[in-house]
Amino acid sequence: MHTLVGRMFTNISYVCVCVGVRRCVGVCVQVLANLVMEELLPSLEKDMLPRLKAKKTERKRVWFATIEAAYILVQECLLEGLSVLKEECKTAACQQEVLIRSDMDLILHSRTYLEGKLRASVSEPAEKFCSEGVQPYLASILEELMGPISSGFQEARLLSDNQMDQLCQDFQEGGVTDKLKQALAKLSKPNLLSCYQRINSLHDQLHDLQERFGFSNISNLVHSTQIDLQQVHTHTNSCIQTVLV
């Protein structure tokens, strides 16, 4: 049994280090003990059950007591091994911390040196590329981007204005009624499909820019803009309900 537990402990020790030895010592001992028992039980059944010559009830009692004793022994072995592993890792961590602290000045100096070298080798080509290949086109890119977005938000604003005007016409007498509450509830679920479609036209309008500048997140831009539009409309409806109710 000790040999099997030792072999299992060797196999799982690396896993324990990866997930954090502190978390393994305690609850994880029970988990690992269950894994060991899964392999150990067939051997116990094969070696011990045939040797139990007592009556059926007594055999069950002895068998369950044997399993319990084996489980406790496995837990003790694992707990001892994991505790030793924890101390070894703690000692190794302290040693590494001392080494890191002693070399910190060298590490910081090397980092500063590498940053300077990278900045010197990259900054000039990057600035040249931005000034020649990006800056001249920013205004046109922004115009292409804002066209469909502004159109979608403009239509959403007109939709809100029309709904608000209709609401004021239908409930000129004032006062909070069930019909007003129903109208406000309907107002909170607008049909923004046409607004979304206007924003979705970014896919077609930015096709040339995508090929030229390597845009890769047009879909993300469209989705985030549509979400922003929905949030703006939701906030508008909340303000209307606050004023009227």
XYZ file of C-alpha atoms in Angstrom:
245
model
C 0.000 0.000 0.000
C 2.817 2.395 0.870
C 4.394 1.675 -2.523
C 1.169 2.500 -4.374
C 0.645 5.663 -2.364
C 4.237 6.682 -2.990
C 3.852 6.154 -6.731
C 0.603 8.111 -6.813
C 2.162 10.896 -4.771
C 5.054 11.149 -7.234
C 2.610 11.419 -10.143
C 0.509 14.114 -8.545
C 3.247 16.170 -6.907
C 3.871 18.191 -10.059
C 0.150 18.897 -10.399
C 0.019 20.050 -6.809
C 2.835 22.517 -7.406
C 1.057 23.909 -10.465
C -2.279 24.525 -8.763
C -0.719 25.787 -5.554
C 0.514 23.608 -2.751
C -1.272 25.661 -0.133
C -4.617 24.787 -1.659
C -3.680 21.100 -1.925
C -2.893 20.689 1.765
C -6.312 20.266 3.325
C -9.295 19.761 1.061
C -7.137 18.496 -1.801
C -5.795 15.724 0.431
C -9.286 14.229 0.451
C -9.597 14.584 -3.319
C -6.237 12.946 -3.911
C -7.040 10.222 -1.384
C -10.177 9.410 -3.365
C -8.082 9.066 -6.522
C -5.658 6.742 -4.744
C -8.509 4.638 -3.379
C -9.911 4.204 -6.884
C -6.723 2.365 -7.823
C -6.281 0.702 -4.460
C -9.751 -0.832 -4.049
C -9.441 -3.443 -6.836
C -6.202 -4.713 -5.264
C -7.773 -4.865 -1.819
C -10.787 -6.735 -3.155
C -8.581 -9.235 -4.951
C -6.152 -9.834 -2.076
C -8.326 -9.548 1.034
C -11.916 -10.527 0.247
C -11.096 -14.196 -0.440
C -9.327 -14.400 2.945
C -12.328 -13.235 4.955
C -13.922 -16.471 6.230
C -16.486 -15.023 8.655
C -20.238 -14.824 8.148
C -21.646 -12.479 5.526
C -22.582 -9.739 8.003
C -19.243 -9.998 9.772
C -17.397 -10.015 6.442
C -19.123 -6.762 5.455
C -18.215 -5.165 8.764
C -14.575 -6.228 8.491
C -14.443 -5.164 4.839
C -15.833 -1.692 5.536
C -13.478 -1.309 8.499
C -10.565 -2.297 6.249
C -11.557 0.253 3.620
C -11.889 2.954 6.265
C -8.480 2.111 7.732
C -6.920 2.131 4.265
C -8.516 5.492 3.476
C -7.206 6.996 6.716
C -3.728 5.605 6.021
C -3.763 7.032 2.496
C -4.794 10.443 3.826
C -2.022 10.380 6.420
C 0.593 9.485 3.811
C -0.629 12.166 1.430
C -0.841 14.799 4.143
C 2.702 14.054 5.241
C 4.020 14.144 1.685
C 2.142 17.300 0.762
C 3.294 19.048 3.919
C 6.908 18.217 3.067
C 6.339 19.411 -0.497
C 4.816 22.633 0.805
C 7.848 23.326 2.970
C 10.203 22.532 0.093
C 8.333 24.927 -2.187
C 8.292 27.577 0.524
C 12.047 27.242 1.015
C 12.667 27.326 -2.736
C 10.448 30.409 -3.081
C 12.389 32.208 -0.343
C 15.678 31.337 -2.034
C 14.414 32.573 -5.383
C 13.114 35.748 -3.761
C 16.570 36.443 -2.334
C 18.139 35.892 -5.746
C 15.589 38.115 -7.457
C 16.065 40.904 -4.940
C 19.836 40.723 -5.250
C 19.548 40.943 -9.033
C 16.741 43.528 -9.083
C 19.021 46.432 -9.946
C 20.483 44.463 -12.830
C 16.994 43.441 -14.000
C 15.724 47.035 -13.920
C 18.835 48.286 -15.685
C 18.469 45.613 -18.375
C 14.808 46.485 -18.811
C 15.592 50.186 -19.206
C 18.366 49.374 -21.650
C 16.122 47.124 -23.766
C 13.321 49.699 -23.756
C 15.730 52.335 -25.005
C 17.088 50.088 -27.747
C 13.601 49.097 -28.893
C 12.358 52.674 -28.823
C 15.361 53.854 -30.825
C 14.911 51.159 -33.470
C 11.123 51.395 -33.732
C 10.123 54.992 -33.043
C 11.492 56.568 -36.225
C 9.963 54.029 -38.673
C 6.692 54.069 -36.715
C 6.473 57.859 -36.733
C 7.283 57.932 -40.442
C 4.634 55.337 -41.218
C 2.000 57.152 -39.144
C 2.765 60.526 -40.705
C 2.779 59.173 -44.264
C 0.392 56.226 -44.208
C -2.141 56.996 -41.479
C -2.373 60.685 -40.595
C -3.430 61.887 -44.081
C -6.362 59.469 -44.091
C -7.662 59.915 -40.546
C -10.216 62.571 -41.488
C -11.697 60.475 -44.299
C -11.678 57.346 -42.131
C -13.495 59.183 -39.351
C -16.033 60.476 -41.848
C -16.628 56.968 -43.184
C -17.051 55.651 -39.661
C -19.339 58.380 -38.378
C -21.686 58.416 -41.381
C -23.636 55.200 -40.627
C -23.246 55.651 -36.868
C -24.670 59.180 -36.902
C -27.449 58.044 -39.225
C -28.434 55.229 -36.861
C -28.459 57.477 -33.796
C -30.357 60.191 -35.691
C -33.097 57.752 -36.642
C -33.284 56.504 -33.058
C -33.679 60.089 -31.843
C -36.474 60.746 -34.339
C -38.165 57.544 -33.210
C -38.014 58.682 -29.580
C -39.323 62.146 -30.510
C -42.268 60.685 -32.425
C -43.110 58.291 -29.612
C -42.944 61.110 -27.075
C -45.158 63.377 -29.209
C -47.699 60.585 -29.637
C -47.646 59.928 -25.905
C -48.306 63.588 -25.124
C -51.203 63.704 -27.593
C -52.816 60.553 -26.211
C -52.568 61.605 -22.558
C -53.091 65.356 -22.511
C -55.321 65.271 -19.438
C -52.436 64.156 -17.239
C -52.489 61.797 -14.301
C -51.082 58.308 -14.021
C -53.479 55.699 -15.405
C -53.209 52.059 -16.352
C -53.279 53.015 -20.035
C -50.377 55.397 -19.492
C -48.404 52.666 -17.764
C -49.134 50.307 -20.650
C -48.036 52.948 -23.147
C -44.813 53.527 -21.231
C -44.172 49.791 -21.106
C -44.649 49.627 -24.878
C -42.349 52.609 -25.247
C -39.594 50.723 -23.422
C -39.579 48.038 -26.136
C -39.008 49.987 -29.360
C -38.319 48.488 -32.752
C -34.779 49.652 -33.489
C -34.224 47.301 -36.424
C -33.969 50.074 -39.015
C -31.479 51.917 -36.773
C -29.402 48.770 -36.436
C -29.476 48.276 -40.204
C -28.094 51.763 -40.790
C -25.204 51.039 -38.434
C -24.749 47.606 -39.986
C -24.013 49.283 -43.328
C -20.520 49.907 -41.915
C -19.651 46.424 -43.173
C -20.119 47.531 -46.777
C -18.766 51.062 -46.481
C -15.577 50.036 -44.701
C -14.743 47.157 -47.019
C -12.152 49.206 -48.907
C -10.666 50.537 -45.687
C -10.527 47.019 -44.316
C -8.443 45.844 -47.258
C -6.225 48.916 -47.246
C -5.540 49.326 -43.519
C -6.164 45.798 -42.311
C -9.209 46.547 -40.160
C -10.098 43.331 -38.367
C -12.763 44.359 -35.858
C -15.518 45.972 -37.925
C -18.034 43.479 -36.540
C -17.027 44.393 -32.992
C -17.437 48.079 -33.835
C -20.906 47.458 -35.275
C -22.044 45.354 -32.312
C -20.699 47.747 -29.678
C -22.332 50.712 -31.460
C -25.675 48.915 -31.605
C -25.394 48.144 -27.888
C -24.618 51.811 -27.160
C -27.658 52.814 -29.204
C -29.870 50.457 -27.211
C -28.500 51.814 -23.926
C -29.081 55.431 -24.971
C -32.671 54.618 -25.905
C -33.165 52.768 -22.608
C -31.857 55.744 -20.609
C -34.118 58.085 -22.589
C -37.178 55.988 -21.774
C -36.178 55.869 -18.119
C -36.031 59.670 -18.024
C -39.454 59.910 -19.685
C -40.988 57.513 -17.177
C -39.400 59.408 -14.286
C -40.958 62.647 -15.503
C -44.432 61.274 -16.249
C -44.960 58.759 -13.445
